[in-house]
PDB file of C-alpha atoms in Angstrom:
ATOM      1  CA  MET A1290       1.108 -15.565  42.873  1.00 94.00           C
ATOM      2  CA  LEU A1291       4.783 -16.213  43.647  1.00 97.00           C
ATOM      3  CA  GLN A1292       6.041 -18.940  45.942  1.00 98.00           C
ATOM      4  CA  LEU A1293       7.752 -16.879  48.810  1.00 98.00           C
ATOM      5  CA  HIS A1294      10.926 -18.148  50.391  1.00 98.00           C
ATOM      6  CA  PHE A1295      10.612 -18.730  54.354  1.00 98.00           C
ATOM      7  CA  ARG A1296      11.784 -19.775  57.336  1.00 98.00           C
ATOM      8  CA  GLU A1297       9.959 -21.681  60.044  1.00 98.00           C
ATOM      9  CA  MET A1298      10.720 -22.477  63.536  1.00 98.00           C
ATOM     10  CA  GLY A1299       9.128 -23.578  66.876  1.00 97.00           C
ATOM     11  CA  GLN A1300       5.742 -25.246  67.467  1.00 97.00           C
ATOM     12  CA  GLY A1301       2.614 -24.148  68.575  1.00 96.00           C
ATOM     13  CA  THR A1302      -0.110 -21.512  67.557  1.00 96.00           C
ATOM     14  CA  PRO A1303       1.268 -19.722  64.051  1.00 98.00           C
ATOM     15  CA  LEU A1304       2.686 -16.391  63.826  1.00 98.00           C
ATOM     16  CA  VAL A1305       3.835 -14.991  60.490  1.00 98.00           C
ATOM     17  CA  ILE A1306       5.953 -12.501  60.210  1.00 98.00           C
ATOM     18  CA  LEU A1307       6.350  -9.807  57.304  1.00 98.00           C
ATOM     19  CA  HIS A1308       9.579  -7.246  56.868  1.00 98.00           C
ATOM     20  CA  GLY A1309       9.332  -3.931  55.315  1.00 97.00           C
ATOM     21  CA  LEU A1310      10.760  -2.130  52.589  1.00 96.00           C
ATOM     22  CA  PHE A1311      14.612  -3.319  51.721  1.00 95.00           C
ATOM     23  CA  GLY A1312      14.213  -5.609  54.472  1.00 96.00           C
ATOM     24  CA  THR A1313      14.514  -9.476  54.454  1.00 96.00           C
ATOM     25  CA  LEU A1314      13.009 -12.282  57.134  1.00 97.00           C
ATOM     26  CA  ASP A1315      16.444 -12.194  58.754  1.00 95.00           C
ATOM     27  CA  ASN A1316      15.683  -8.787  60.446  1.00 94.00           C
ATOM     28  CA  TRP A1317      13.418 -10.711  62.782  1.00 97.00           C
ATOM     29  CA  GLN A1318      15.423 -13.798  63.234  1.00 96.00           C
ATOM     30  CA  THR A1319      16.246 -13.099  66.894  1.00 96.00           C
ATOM     31  CA  LEU A1320      12.600 -12.042  68.062  1.00 98.00           C
ATOM     32  CA  ALA A1321      11.136 -14.983  66.078  1.00 98.00           C
ATOM     33  CA  ARG A1322      13.658 -17.341  67.945  1.00 98.00           C
ATOM     34  CA  ARG A1323      12.059 -15.903  71.156  1.00 98.00           C
ATOM     35  CA  TRP A1324       8.483 -15.941  70.307  1.00 98.00           C
ATOM     36  CA  ALA A1325       9.328 -19.999  69.139  1.00 98.00           C
ATOM     37  CA  ASP A1326      10.976 -20.538  72.284  1.00 97.00           C
ATOM     38  CA  ALA A1327       7.836 -19.199  74.278  1.00 96.00           C
ATOM     39  CA  GLY A1328       5.694 -21.977  72.495  1.00 96.00           C
ATOM     40  CA  HIS A1329       4.778 -20.727  69.114  1.00 97.00           C
ATOM     41  CA  ARG A1330       5.243 -21.847  65.593  1.00 98.00           C
ATOM     42  CA  VAL A1331       7.142 -18.873  63.899  1.00 98.00           C
ATOM     43  CA  ILE A1332       7.032 -18.305  60.130  1.00 98.00           C
ATOM     44  CA  VAL A1333       9.344 -15.525  58.845  1.00 98.00           C
ATOM     45  CA  VAL A1334       8.798 -14.578  55.078  1.00 98.00           C
ATOM     46  CA  ASP A1335      10.692 -12.857  52.423  1.00 98.00           C
ATOM     47  CA  LEU A1336       8.072 -10.659  50.524  1.00 98.00           C
ATOM     48  CA  ARG A1337       8.160 -10.696  46.729  1.00 98.00           C
ATOM     49  CA  ASN A1338      11.394  -8.910  45.082  1.00 98.00           C
ATOM     50  CA  HIS A1339      13.247  -9.071  48.511  1.00 98.00           C
ATOM     51  CA  GLY A1340      15.556 -11.519  50.085  1.00 97.00           C
ATOM     52  CA  ARG A1341      15.627 -15.098  48.708  1.00 97.00           C
ATOM     53  CA  SER A1342      12.089 -14.591  47.247  1.00 98.00           C
ATOM     54  CA  PRO A1343      11.260 -14.625  43.586  1.00 98.00           C
ATOM     55  CA  HIS A1344      11.511 -11.052  41.552  1.00 98.00           C
ATOM     56  CA  ALA A1345       8.607  -9.833  39.524  1.00 97.00           C
ATOM     57  CA  PRO A1346       7.701  -6.621  37.661  1.00 96.00           C
ATOM     58  CA  GLU A1347       4.650  -6.123  39.652  1.00 95.00           C
ATOM     59  CA  HIS A1348       4.649  -4.772  43.588  1.00 96.00           C
ATOM     60  CA  THR A1349       1.159  -4.091  44.464  1.00 97.00           C
ATOM     61  CA  TYR A1350      -0.283  -4.925  48.022  1.00 98.00           C
ATOM     62  CA  ALA A1351      -3.180  -6.947  46.105  1.00 97.00           C
ATOM     63  CA  MET A1352      -0.250  -9.454  44.792  1.00 97.00           C
ATOM     64  CA  MET A1353       1.718  -9.400  47.744  1.00 98.00           C
ATOM     65  CA  ALA A1354      -1.321 -10.546  49.955  1.00 98.00           C
ATOM     66  CA  GLU A1355      -1.794 -13.130  47.050  1.00 98.00           C
ATOM     67  CA  ASP A1356       1.532 -14.255  47.471  1.00 98.00           C
ATOM     68  CA  VAL A1357       0.788 -14.751  51.372  1.00 98.00           C
ATOM     69  CA  ARG A1358      -2.358 -16.310  50.703  1.00 98.00           C
ATOM     70  CA  GLY A1359      -0.461 -19.041  49.040  1.00 98.00           C
ATOM     71  CA  LEU A1360       2.044 -19.679  51.548  1.00 98.00           C
ATOM     72  CA  PHE A1361      -0.788 -20.182  53.949  1.00 98.00           C
ATOM     73  CA  ASP A1362      -1.980 -22.743  51.685  1.00 98.00           C
ATOM     74  CA  GLN A1363       1.211 -24.379  51.295  1.00 98.00           C
ATOM     75  CA  LEU A1364       1.678 -24.348  55.006  1.00 98.00           C
ATOM     76  CA  GLN A1365      -1.888 -25.571  55.523  1.00 97.00           C
ATOM     77  CA  LEU A1366      -2.254 -22.483  58.299  1.00 98.00           C
ATOM     78  CA  GLY A1367      -5.614 -22.437  59.939  1.00 95.00           C
ATOM     79  CA  PRO A1368      -7.782 -19.656  61.411  1.00 97.00           C
ATOM     80  CA  ASP A1369      -5.737 -19.641  64.588  1.00 97.00           C
ATOM     81  CA  THR A1370      -2.908 -17.883  63.068  1.00 98.00           C
ATOM     82  CA  THR A1371      -1.400 -14.420  64.092  1.00 98.00           C
ATOM     83  CA  LEU A1372      -0.118 -12.286  60.944  1.00 98.00           C
ATOM     84  CA  MET A1373       2.269  -9.478  61.633  1.00 98.00           C
ATOM     85  CA  GLY A1374       4.001  -6.978  59.696  1.00 98.00           C
ATOM     86  CA  HIS A1375       6.205  -4.206  59.674  1.00 98.00           C
ATOM     87  CA  SER A1376       5.977  -0.841  57.478  1.00 96.00           C
ATOM     88  CA  MET A1377       5.539  -2.140  53.927  1.00 97.00           C
ATOM     89  CA  GLY A1378       5.000  -5.421  55.581  1.00 98.00           C
ATOM     90  CA  GLY A1379       2.156  -4.242  57.832  1.00 98.00           C
ATOM     91  CA  LYS A1380       0.440  -2.817  54.850  1.00 98.00           C
ATOM     92  CA  VAL A1381       0.805  -6.334  53.317  1.00 98.00           C
ATOM     93  CA  ALA A1382      -0.576  -7.831  56.464  1.00 98.00           C
ATOM     94  CA  MET A1383      -3.740  -5.171  56.560  1.00 98.00           C
ATOM     95  CA  ARG A1384      -4.544  -5.729  53.052  1.00 98.00           C
ATOM     96  CA  PHE A1385      -4.301  -9.840  53.560  1.00 98.00           C
ATOM     97  CA  ALA A1386      -6.365  -9.336  56.741  1.00 98.00           C
ATOM     98  CA  LEU A1387      -9.005  -7.277  55.063  1.00 98.00           C
ATOM     99  CA  ASP A1388      -9.302  -9.573  51.882  1.00 98.00           C
ATOM    100  CA  ASN A1389      -9.197 -13.067  54.114  1.00 98.00           C
ATOM    101  CA  PRO A1390     -10.480 -12.575  57.646  1.00 98.00           C
ATOM    102  CA  GLU A1391     -11.734 -16.166  58.040  1.00 98.00           C
ATOM    103  CA  ARG A1392      -7.936 -17.156  57.689  1.00 98.00           C
ATOM    104  CA  LEU A1393      -6.518 -15.360  60.794  1.00 98.00           C
ATOM    105  CA  ARG A1394      -7.279 -15.050  64.443  1.00 98.00           C
ATOM    106  CA  GLN A1395      -5.840 -11.709  65.029  1.00 98.00           C
ATOM    107  CA  LEU A1396      -3.508  -9.081  63.327  1.00 98.00           C
ATOM    108  CA  ILE A1397      -0.351  -7.036  64.405  1.00 98.00           C
ATOM    109  CA  VAL A1398       0.975  -4.045  62.464  1.00 98.00           C
ATOM    110  CA  VAL A1399       4.129  -2.390  63.279  1.00 98.00           C
ATOM    111  CA  ASP A1400       4.668   1.514  62.748  1.00 97.00           C
ATOM    112  CA  ILE A1401       2.568   1.928  59.547  1.00 97.00           C
ATOM    113  CA  ALA A1402      -1.123   3.236  59.329  1.00 97.00           C
ATOM    114  CA  PRO A1403      -3.444   2.284  56.045  1.00 97.00           C
ATOM    115  CA  ARG A1404      -3.414   6.018  54.771  1.00 96.00           C
ATOM    116  CA  PHE A1405      -1.396   6.773  51.670  1.00 94.00           C
ATOM    117  CA  SER A1406       2.585   7.348  52.527  1.00 88.00           C
ATOM    118  CA  ASP A1407       4.462   9.844  50.585  1.00 84.00           C
ATOM    119  CA  MET A1408       7.444   7.831  49.581  1.00 83.00           C
ATOM    120  CA  ARG A1409       9.585  10.590  48.607  1.00 83.00           C
ATOM    121  CA  HIS A1410      11.521  10.041  51.720  1.00 81.00           C
ATOM    122  CA  GLN A1411      12.911   6.934  49.805  1.00 88.00           C
ATOM    123  CA  ASP A1412      14.595   8.867  46.894  1.00 90.00           C
ATOM    124  CA  ASP A1413      17.800   9.288  48.939  1.00 92.00           C
ATOM    125  CA  VAL A1414      17.822   5.301  49.452  1.00 92.00           C
ATOM    126  CA  ILE A1415      16.974   4.582  45.958  1.00 93.00           C
ATOM    127  CA  ALA A1416      19.527   6.983  44.528  1.00 94.00           C
ATOM    128  CA  GLY A1417      22.103   5.499  46.945  1.00 95.00           C
ATOM    129  CA  LEU A1418      21.453   1.799  46.237  1.00 95.00           C
ATOM    130  CA  ASN A1419      21.521   2.572  42.277  1.00 93.00           C
ATOM    131  CA  ALA A1420      24.709   4.464  42.685  1.00 94.00           C
ATOM    132  CA  VAL A1421      26.652   1.555  44.029  1.00 96.00           C
ATOM    133  CA  PRO A1422      29.100   0.268  41.149  1.00 95.00           C
ATOM    134  CA  LEU A1423      28.150  -3.388  41.266  1.00 95.00           C
ATOM    135  CA  ALA A1424      30.062  -4.270  38.110  1.00 93.00           C
ATOM    136  CA  THR A1425      33.261  -2.926  39.602  1.00 94.00           C
ATOM    137  CA  LEU A1426      32.888  -3.317  43.133  1.00 94.00           C
ATOM    138  CA  GLN A1427      35.333  -4.724  45.098  1.00 94.00           C
ATOM    139  CA  SER A1428      34.448  -5.019  48.842  1.00 94.00           C
ATOM    140  CA  ARG A1429      31.363  -3.905  51.289  1.00 94.00           C
ATOM    141  CA  GLN A1430      33.344  -0.992  52.439  1.00 96.00           C
ATOM    142  CA  GLN A1431      33.296   0.550  48.724  1.00 96.00           C
ATOM    143  CA  ALA A1432      29.752   0.083  48.791  1.00 97.00           C
ATOM    144  CA  ASP A1433      29.190   1.940  52.071  1.00 96.00           C
ATOM    145  CA  GLU A1434      31.101   4.663  50.626  1.00 96.00           C
ATOM    146  CA  ALA A1435      28.928   5.010  47.521  1.00 96.00           C
ATOM    147  CA  LEU A1436      26.014   4.676  49.829  1.00 96.00           C
ATOM    148  CA  ALA A1437      27.124   7.636  52.159  1.00 95.00           C
ATOM    149  CA  GLN A1438      27.060  10.026  48.986  1.00 95.00           C
ATOM    150  CA  HIS A1439      23.275  10.058  49.294  1.00 96.00           C
ATOM    151  CA  ILE A1440      22.426   8.334  52.681  1.00 93.00           C
ATOM    152  CA  LYS A1441      24.313   9.802  55.722  1.00 92.00           C
ATOM    153  CA  TRP A1442      22.813   7.554  58.575  1.00 90.00           C
ATOM    154  CA  PRO A1443      25.401   4.981  59.164  1.00 92.00           C
ATOM    155  CA  ASP A1444      22.911   2.473  60.601  1.00 90.00           C
ATOM    156  CA  VAL A1445      20.534   3.142  57.663  1.00 90.00           C
ATOM    157  CA  ARG A1446      23.540   2.107  55.491  1.00 94.00           C
ATOM    158  CA  GLN A1447      24.438  -0.908  57.355  1.00 93.00           C
ATOM    159  CA  PHE A1448      20.536  -2.088  57.102  1.00 91.00           C
ATOM    160  CA  LEU A1449      20.659  -1.544  53.311  1.00 94.00           C
ATOM    161  CA  LEU A1450      24.146  -3.440  53.231  1.00 95.00           C
ATOM    162  CA  LYS A1451      22.493  -6.880  54.395  1.00 93.00           C
ATOM    163  CA  ASN A1452      20.792  -6.854  51.265  1.00 95.00           C
ATOM    164  CA  LEU A1453      24.427  -7.049  49.104  1.00 96.00           C
ATOM    165  CA  TYR A1454      25.808 -10.621  48.602  1.00 95.00           C
ATOM    166  CA  ARG A1455      28.342 -12.218  46.352  1.00 95.00           C
ATOM    167  CA  ARG A1456      27.338 -14.431  43.433  1.00 93.00           C
ATOM    168  CA  GLU A1457      28.877 -17.719  42.626  1.00 94.00           C
ATOM    169  CA  ASP A1458      31.354 -15.814  40.505  1.00 93.00           C
ATOM    170  CA  ASN A1459      32.487 -13.527  43.144  1.00 92.00           C
ATOM    171  CA  SER A1460      30.724 -10.378  41.728  1.00 94.00           C
ATOM    172  CA  PHE A1461      28.434  -8.329  43.986  1.00 96.00           C
ATOM    173  CA  ALA A1462      24.546  -8.113  43.608  1.00 96.00           C
ATOM    174  CA  TRP A1463      21.751  -6.968  45.577  1.00 96.00           C
ATOM    175  CA  ARG A1464      19.108  -9.277  46.709  1.00 96.00           C
ATOM    176  CA  PRO A1465      16.124  -6.878  46.301  1.00 97.00           C
ATOM    177  CA  ASN A1466      14.832  -6.425  42.836  1.00 97.00           C
ATOM    178  CA  LEU A1467      15.918  -2.444  42.585  1.00 95.00           C
ATOM    179  CA  ALA A1468      14.362  -2.076  39.260  1.00 94.00           C
ATOM    180  CA  ALA A1469      10.880  -3.105  40.119  1.00 96.00           C
ATOM    181  CA  LEU A1470      10.811  -1.378  43.605  1.00 95.00           C
ATOM    182  CA  THR A1471      12.154   1.871  41.980  1.00 92.00           C
ATOM    183  CA  ALA A1472       9.480   1.599  39.266  1.00 93.00           C
ATOM    184  CA  GLU A1473       6.679   0.626  41.862  1.00 91.00           C
ATOM    185  CA  MET A1474       7.658   3.232  44.825  1.00 91.00           C
ATOM    186  CA  ASP A1475       3.952   5.004  44.233  1.00 88.00           C
ATOM    187  CA  ASP A1476       2.244   1.552  44.655  1.00 90.00           C
ATOM    188  CA  ILE A1477       4.553   0.924  47.785  1.00 94.00           C
ATOM    189  CA  GLY A1478       2.885   4.242  49.197  1.00 94.00           C
ATOM    190  CA  ALA A1479      -0.793   3.236  48.311  1.00 95.00           C
ATOM    191  CA  GLU A1480      -3.654   3.715  50.822  1.00 97.00           C
ATOM    192  CA  ILE A1481      -5.110   0.537  52.088  1.00 98.00           C
ATOM    193  CA  THR A1482      -9.257   0.473  51.606  1.00 97.00           C
ATOM    194  CA  ALA A1483     -11.950  -1.818  51.984  1.00 97.00           C
ATOM    195  CA  ALA A1484     -15.658  -2.211  51.611  1.00 96.00           C
ATOM    196  CA  GLN A1485     -15.673  -4.274  55.110  1.00 97.00           C
ATOM    197  CA  PRO A1486     -13.563  -3.564  58.292  1.00 98.00           C
ATOM    198  CA  PHE A1487     -11.455  -6.393  59.701  1.00 98.00           C
ATOM    199  CA  LEU A1488     -13.314  -6.940  63.042  1.00 98.00           C
ATOM    200  CA  LYS A1489     -10.829  -9.498  64.913  1.00 98.00           C
ATOM    201  CA  PRO A1490      -8.504  -7.959  67.492  1.00 98.00           C
ATOM    202  CA  THR A1491      -5.727  -6.004  65.924  1.00 98.00           C
ATOM    203  CA  LEU A1492      -2.745  -4.616  67.850  1.00 98.00           C
ATOM    204  CA  PHE A1493      -0.784  -1.461  66.339  1.00 98.00           C
ATOM    205  CA  ILE A1494       2.608  -0.935  67.679  1.00 98.00           C
ATOM    206  CA  ARG A1495       4.091   2.599  66.927  1.00 97.00           C
ATOM    207  CA  GLY A1496       7.230   3.962  67.611  1.00 96.00           C
ATOM    208  CA  GLY A1497       7.297   7.185  69.949  1.00 96.00           C
ATOM    209  CA  LYS A1498       9.861   9.142  67.585  1.00 95.00           C
ATOM    210  CA  SER A1499       8.376   7.764  64.660  1.00 94.00           C
ATOM    211  CA  ASP A1500       5.723   9.945  62.602  1.00 94.00           C
ATOM    212  CA  TYR A1501       4.529   6.855  60.362  1.00 95.00           C
ATOM    213  CA  ILE A1502       1.409   6.657  62.839  1.00 95.00           C
ATOM    214  CA  THR A1503      -0.075   9.949  63.693  1.00 95.00           C
ATOM    215  CA  THR A1504      -2.559  10.983  66.576  1.00 94.00           C
ATOM    216  CA  GLU A1505      -4.856  11.564  63.361  1.00 95.00           C
ATOM    217  CA  ASP A1506      -4.552   7.841  62.198  1.00 96.00           C
ATOM    218  CA  LYS A1507      -5.256   6.646  65.671  1.00 94.00           C
ATOM    219  CA  LEU A1508      -8.583   8.625  65.656  1.00 95.00           C
ATOM    220  CA  HIS A1509      -9.492   8.193  61.994  1.00 95.00           C
ATOM    221  CA  SER A1510      -7.849   5.704  59.525  1.00 94.00           C
ATOM    222  CA  ILE A1511      -7.152   3.045  61.779  1.00 97.00           C
ATOM    223  CA  PRO A1512     -10.462   2.749  63.712  1.00 97.00           C
ATOM    224  CA  ALA A1513     -12.578   3.092  60.364  1.00 97.00           C
ATOM    225  CA  LEU A1514     -10.755  -0.401  59.045  1.00 98.00           C
ATOM    226  CA  PHE A1515      -9.886  -1.909  62.237  1.00 98.00           C
ATOM    227  CA  PRO A1516     -12.519  -1.012  64.902  1.00 98.00           C
ATOM    228  CA  ASN A1517     -11.419  -3.754  67.350  1.00 98.00           C
ATOM    229  CA  SER A1518      -7.866  -2.467  67.574  1.00 98.00           C
ATOM    230  CA  GLN A1519      -5.431  -0.887  69.983  1.00 97.00           C
ATOM    231  CA  VAL A1520      -2.507   1.206  69.489  1.00 97.00           C
ATOM    232  CA  GLU A1521       0.731   0.794  71.802  1.00 97.00           C
ATOM    233  CA  THR A1522       3.586   3.289  71.703  1.00 97.00           C
ATOM    234  CA  VAL A1523       7.135   2.121  72.210  1.00 97.00           C
ATOM    235  CA  VAL A1524       8.675   5.347  73.756  1.00 95.00           C
ATOM    236  CA  ASP A1525      12.134   6.304  72.443  1.00 94.00           C
ATOM    237  CA  ALA A1526      11.625   4.135  69.400  1.00 95.00           C
ATOM    238  CA  GLY A1527      11.929   5.374  65.870  1.00 93.00           C
ATOM    239  CA  HIS A1528      10.177   3.594  62.611  1.00 93.00           C
ATOM    240  CA  TRP A1529      12.576   0.305  63.270  1.00 92.00           C
ATOM    241  CA  VAL A1530      10.768  -0.120  66.666  1.00 95.00           C
ATOM    242  CA  HIS A1531      11.795  -4.150  66.634  1.00 95.00           C
ATOM    243  CA  ALA A1532      15.469  -3.334  65.960  1.00 92.00           C
ATOM    244  CA  GLU A1533      15.828  -0.506  68.684  1.00 93.00           C
ATOM    245  CA  LYS A1534      13.673  -2.000  71.189  1.00 96.00           C
ATOM    246  CA  PRO A1535      13.637  -5.543  70.846  1.00 96.00           C
ATOM    247  CA  GLU A1536      12.475  -6.275  74.549  1.00 97.00           C
ATOM    248  CA  GLU A1537       9.537  -4.039  74.398  1.00 97.00           C
ATOM    249  CA  VAL A1538       8.136  -5.449  71.118  1.00 98.00           C
ATOM    250  CA  PHE A1539       8.695  -9.034  72.391  1.00 98.00           C
ATOM    251  CA  GLN A1540       6.605  -8.649  75.524  1.00 98.00           C
ATOM    252  CA  LEU A1541       3.673  -6.547  73.839  1.00 98.00           C
ATOM    253  CA  VAL A1542       3.429  -9.250  70.910  1.00 98.00           C
ATOM    254  CA  LYS A1543       3.827 -12.467  73.366  1.00 97.00           C
ATOM    255  CA  ALA A1544       0.959 -10.708  75.834  1.00 96.00           C
ATOM    256  CA  PHE A1545      -1.046 -10.121  72.490  1.00 97.00           C
ATOM    257  CA  VAL A1546      -1.035 -13.501  71.091  1.00 96.00           C
ATOM    258  CA  GLU A1547      -1.503 -15.228  74.337  1.00 93.00           C
ATOM    259  CA  GLN A1548      -4.208 -13.089  75.825  1.00 88.00           C
TER     260      GLN A1548
END
């Protein structure tokens, strides 16, 4: 179990937020502040091998859920807590809810289903990140040019470049544990299974232009594990629903948490 880096704001009923693959807690800062202003104690978290949290060679959902359990213990979070996760963080949140149902009031999952995800679509991202010549890198512009050889979408490159930072000696480094994430990519795609379903209220938020939650998932894989769930679609949003349509996500989460 690793001790996770987190940031906390606001007071009221707790809302814990987990980012996706190659993300950090910063991805949720703006929305987190708004939910805090709306009367919630919001805790944004860096998952293991991401952001400012510790690195480890293992990167399984069981271990990541254990890390989150350690954080719940550390912050003495009670059963009135809502846990929310996006993409990989959504699978961590599902794993945690299924393993520790008594620790949550409800669950929110953003644009991911419990089924197995083929992670080959991340091959270009992994190749791009590993192609950036950190040892000789002079600028972020150079890093973007190296990434562009593998990733043609500027917005994806900008998202990834948020992980690039300067060490004290002025050299560049990546915040994510690239070696571990490259080695464990199959585990990141793993299906979430459980002997018993999570019976408490669950909200799935999907992007209308994303295929991470399909009609098949809405009919089968989601209700099998989360029978007390609803799926809300944000039209004209892709996989990064919260970045593309923050107002819609803000309102959906606020209404669900306050119901």
